[in-house]
CSV table of C-alpha atoms in Angstrom, one decimal:
chain,number,residue,atom,x,y,z
A,72,ALA,CA,84.0,17.8,26.6
A,73,ILE,CA,83.9,20.2,29.1
A,74,TRP,CA,84.8,18.7,32.9
A,75,GLY,CA,83.4,19.9,35.7
A,76,VAL,CA,81.6,18.9,38.6
A,77,ARG,CA,77.4,19.4,39.2
A,78,SER,CA,75.5,22.1,40.3
A,79,ALA,CA,72.6,22.5,41.6
A,80,GLY,CA,72.7,26.4,42.6
A,81,VAL,CA,73.3,28.5,45.2
A,82,ASP,CA,71.9,27.7,48.6
A,83,PRO,CA,69.7,30.6,49.6
A,84,LEU,CA,69.8,29.9,53.5
A,85,THR,CA,73.7,30.1,53.7
A,86,GLY,CA,75.0,31.7,50.1
A,87,ARG,CA,77.0,29.3,49.0
A,88,ARG,CA,77.6,27.1,45.8
A,89,ILE,CA,75.8,23.4,46.4
A,90,PHE,CA,77.7,20.7,44.3
A,91,ILE,CA,77.0,17.7,43.7
A,92,ASP,CA,79.4,14.9,44.0
A,93,ARG,CA,79.9,11.5,42.1
A,94,ASN,CA,77.4,9.9,44.1
A,95,GLY,CA,74.6,12.1,43.7
A,96,ASP,CA,75.1,13.9,47.5
A,97,ILE,CA,74.7,17.3,48.0
A,98,THR,CA,78.2,19.6,49.2
A,99,TYR,CA,79.4,22.5,49.8
A,100,THR,CA,83.1,21.5,48.5
A,101,TRP,CA,84.4,21.2,45.1
A,102,ASN,CA,86.1,18.2,44.4
A,103,ALA,CA,88.8,17.4,41.7
A,104,ASP,CA,87.0,13.4,41.7
A,105,ASP,CA,83.8,14.5,40.8
A,106,GLN,CA,84.2,16.2,37.9
A,107,VAL,CA,82.3,14.8,35.5
A,108,ILE,CA,81.4,15.9,31.2
A,109,ILE,CA,78.7,18.8,31.6
A,110,GLY,CA,79.0,20.6,28.3
A,111,ASP,CA,80.2,19.6,25.1
A,112,LEU,CA,81.7,22.4,23.4
A,113,ALA,CA,81.1,20.9,19.5
A,114,PRO,CA,77.9,22.5,17.3
A,115,ASP,CA,75.5,20.4,16.2
A,116,VAL,CA,75.2,22.7,13.4
A,117,SER,CA,78.1,25.3,12.1
A,118,GLY,CA,78.6,26.6,8.4
A,119,ASN,CA,79.1,29.6,6.8
A,120,ILE,CA,77.2,31.7,4.5
A,121,THR,CA,78.1,34.0,1.6
A,122,LEU,CA,76.2,36.1,-0.6
A,123,SER,CA,77.5,38.6,-3.2
A,124,GLY,CA,75.2,40.2,-6.4
A,125,GLY,CA,75.8,43.5,-8.3
A,126,TRP,CA,72.8,46.3,-10.3
A,127,LYS,CA,74.1,48.6,-12.5
A,128,GLY,CA,77.5,49.2,-11.7
A,129,LEU,CA,77.0,48.7,-7.5
A,130,SER,CA,78.0,45.5,-5.9
A,131,ALA,CA,78.0,44.0,-2.7
A,132,ALA,CA,79.7,41.0,-0.6
A,133,ILE,CA,78.3,39.6,2.6
A,134,SER,CA,80.4,36.5,4.6
A,135,LEU,CA,78.6,35.1,7.8
A,136,SER,CA,79.3,32.3,10.0
A,137,TYR,CA,77.2,30.8,12.0
A,138,SER,CA,77.0,26.9,14.9
A,139,LEU,CA,73.7,26.3,16.6
A,140,GLY,CA,74.0,23.6,20.0
A,141,GLY,CA,77.5,24.4,21.2
A,142,ASP,CA,78.8,24.6,24.9
A,143,ILE,CA,80.8,27.4,26.1
A,144,TYR,CA,81.8,27.8,29.7
A,145,ASN,CA,81.4,31.6,30.4
A,146,THR,CA,84.7,32.2,32.0
A,147,THR,CA,84.4,36.0,31.9
A,148,LEU,CA,80.9,35.5,34.0
A,149,VAL,CA,83.3,33.3,36.6
A,150,ASN,CA,85.4,35.9,36.6
A,151,LYS,CA,83.6,38.9,36.4
A,152,VAL,CA,81.1,37.7,39.1
A,153,GLU,CA,82.4,35.4,41.5
A,154,ASN,CA,86.5,34.9,41.6
A,155,VAL,CA,85.8,38.9,42.0
A,156,THR,CA,88.3,40.2,44.8
A,157,GLY,CA,86.7,44.1,44.8
A,158,TYR,CA,89.8,45.2,44.4
A,159,ASP,CA,89.3,45.3,40.1
A,160,ASN,CA,86.9,46.4,38.2
A,161,LEU,CA,83.3,44.5,38.8
A,162,ASP,CA,80.6,43.7,36.9
A,163,ARG,CA,77.3,45.1,37.0
A,164,ARG,CA,76.1,41.7,37.2
A,165,ILE,CA,76.9,41.2,41.1
A,166,LEU,CA,74.3,42.8,42.1
A,167,ASP,CA,72.7,39.1,41.0
A,168,SER,CA,74.6,38.0,43.4
A,169,TRP,CA,73.0,36.4,47.0
A,170,GLN,CA,73.1,39.5,49.9
A,171,ASN,CA,70.1,37.9,52.4
A,172,VAL,CA,68.7,34.8,53.8
A,173,GLY,CA,66.2,33.4,51.4
A,174,ASP,CA,67.7,34.7,48.5
A,175,LYS,CA,67.2,32.8,45.1
A,176,ALA,CA,70.6,34.0,43.5
A,177,PRO,CA,72.8,32.8,40.4
A,178,TYR,CA,75.9,33.8,41.9
A,179,ARG,CA,77.2,32.6,45.5
A,180,LYS,CA,77.6,35.3,48.2
A,181,LEU,CA,80.0,38.2,47.2
A,182,THR,CA,83.4,38.1,50.0
A,183,ILE,CA,85.9,40.9,49.3
A,184,THR,CA,89.4,40.0,50.1
A,185,THR,CA,92.6,39.7,49.4
A,186,SER,CA,93.2,37.2,46.8
A,187,ASP,CA,95.4,35.0,48.6
A,188,LYS,CA,92.4,34.1,50.9
A,189,MET,CA,90.0,33.7,47.7
A,190,GLU,CA,87.9,31.3,47.8
A,191,TYR,CA,87.7,30.8,44.4
A,192,THR,CA,85.0,29.6,41.9
A,193,LEU,CA,85.6,26.3,40.1
A,194,PRO,CA,84.8,24.7,37.3
A,195,ASN,CA,80.6,23.9,37.6
A,196,SER,CA,77.7,23.2,35.4
A,197,SER,CA,76.3,26.9,36.5
A,198,PHE,CA,78.5,28.7,34.2
A,199,VAL,CA,78.1,26.3,30.7
A,200,THR,CA,75.4,28.1,28.7
A,201,ARG,CA,74.3,26.9,25.0
A,202,ASN,CA,76.2,29.0,22.7
A,203,ASN,CA,74.7,29.7,19.9
A,204,GLU,CA,76.0,32.4,17.8
A,205,LEU,CA,75.5,34.3,14.2
A,206,VAL,CA,79.1,36.4,13.0
A,207,CYS,CA,79.3,38.8,10.2
A,208,ASN,CA,83.0,38.2,9.1
A,209,SER,CA,83.1,40.6,6.5
A,210,LEU,CA,81.3,43.3,4.5
A,211,ASN,CA,82.0,44.8,0.6
A,212,ILE,CA,80.5,47.0,-0.9
A,213,GLY,CA,81.5,48.8,-3.9
A,214,TYR,CA,80.6,50.5,-6.7
A,215,GLU,CA,81.8,50.9,-10.6
A,216,PHE,CA,82.0,54.3,-12.1
A,217,GLY,CA,82.7,53.5,-15.3
A,218,ARG,CA,79.1,53.8,-16.4
A,219,LEU,CA,78.8,57.2,-15.6
A,220,HIS,CA,79.6,59.7,-19.0
A,221,CYS,CA,81.3,62.2,-16.1
A,222,ILE,CA,84.1,59.9,-15.4
A,223,LYS,CA,84.7,59.0,-19.5
A,224,SER,CA,85.5,62.8,-19.7
A,225,MET,CA,87.6,63.3,-16.6
A,226,GLY,CA,90.2,61.2,-18.3
A,227,PHE,CA,88.9,57.3,-16.2
A,228,ASP,CA,88.9,54.7,-18.2
A,229,ARG,CA,87.5,52.5,-15.9
A,230,LEU,CA,86.7,54.2,-12.0
A,231,LYS,CA,85.5,52.0,-8.8
A,232,ILE,CA,86.0,52.9,-5.1
A,233,SER,CA,85.1,49.7,-2.3
A,234,VAL,CA,84.5,49.8,1.1
A,235,TYR,CA,85.3,46.8,3.2
A,236,ALA,CA,84.6,45.8,6.9
A,237,ASN,CA,85.6,42.8,9.0
A,238,ASP,CA,83.4,41.2,11.9
A,239,LEU,CA,80.7,43.6,11.9
A,240,PHE,CA,78.4,42.0,14.3
A,241,ARG,CA,78.2,39.4,16.7
A,242,MET,CA,75.0,38.0,17.9
A,243,SER,CA,75.1,35.2,20.8
A,244,THR,CA,73.1,33.7,22.9
A,245,VAL,CA,76.5,34.1,25.5
A,246,LYS,CA,77.3,37.6,26.9
A,247,CYS,CA,80.6,37.4,27.4
A,248,GLU,CA,84.0,39.5,26.6
A,249,ARG,CA,86.3,39.5,24.0
A,250,GLY,CA,89.4,40.9,23.6
A,251,THR,CA,91.0,40.4,26.9
A,252,SER,CA,94.1,38.5,26.3
A,253,TYR,CA,93.9,39.1,22.7
A,254,PRO,CA,93.4,42.2,21.4
A,255,TYR,CA,90.3,42.8,19.4
A,256,ALA,CA,89.5,44.9,16.4
A,257,ARG,CA,87.1,45.5,13.6
A,258,ASN,CA,89.1,46.5,10.8
A,259,TYR,CA,87.6,48.9,7.4
A,260,SER,CA,89.1,49.9,4.5
A,261,LEU,CA,88.7,52.3,1.5
A,262,SER,CA,90.2,51.6,-1.9
A,263,ILE,CA,89.8,53.0,-4.8
A,264,GLN,CA,90.4,51.5,-8.8
A,265,ALA,CA,91.4,53.5,-11.4
A,266,SER,CA,92.7,52.9,-14.5
A,267,PHE,CA,93.5,55.7,-17.4
């Protein structure tokens, strides 16, 4: 479960985030006692799809994983849009923040200040997003040259070249950063198998 305080969005008059307490009353103050379950991390459906095949020396295999129906608390959005001091890199989504009276904005007004005076956005329902995703975990493509007569004439009994890649793509309903706290890498490899 994802815990936080329910939010009614941003007040168009003040640019402050509006919260709903346990009694259903509107308030500008985030209170830990008002936290309720605002999302569920567990997907409704998840699994893996693996396809492989070959034809005339060419072989291919792909592994995909998917999940549908789970929620995620988008901390990237909170940290890069609402919890900014103005001294670090900024996300372009800050342009969608409240600026003038009457603005119907998804993010509260920005305040450039030192971190010790910062009014941080704490866990609330505005940043819970449905997380549907499809990930390509790996792709392997190979070709067996043993069928070609020129390979035999070069002295090979068998020659196979394979290309492997992991984490080729990720399609998701959530736009968030990966690799900010732990290095993220996409790997490619080439292998040659030969026998004489």
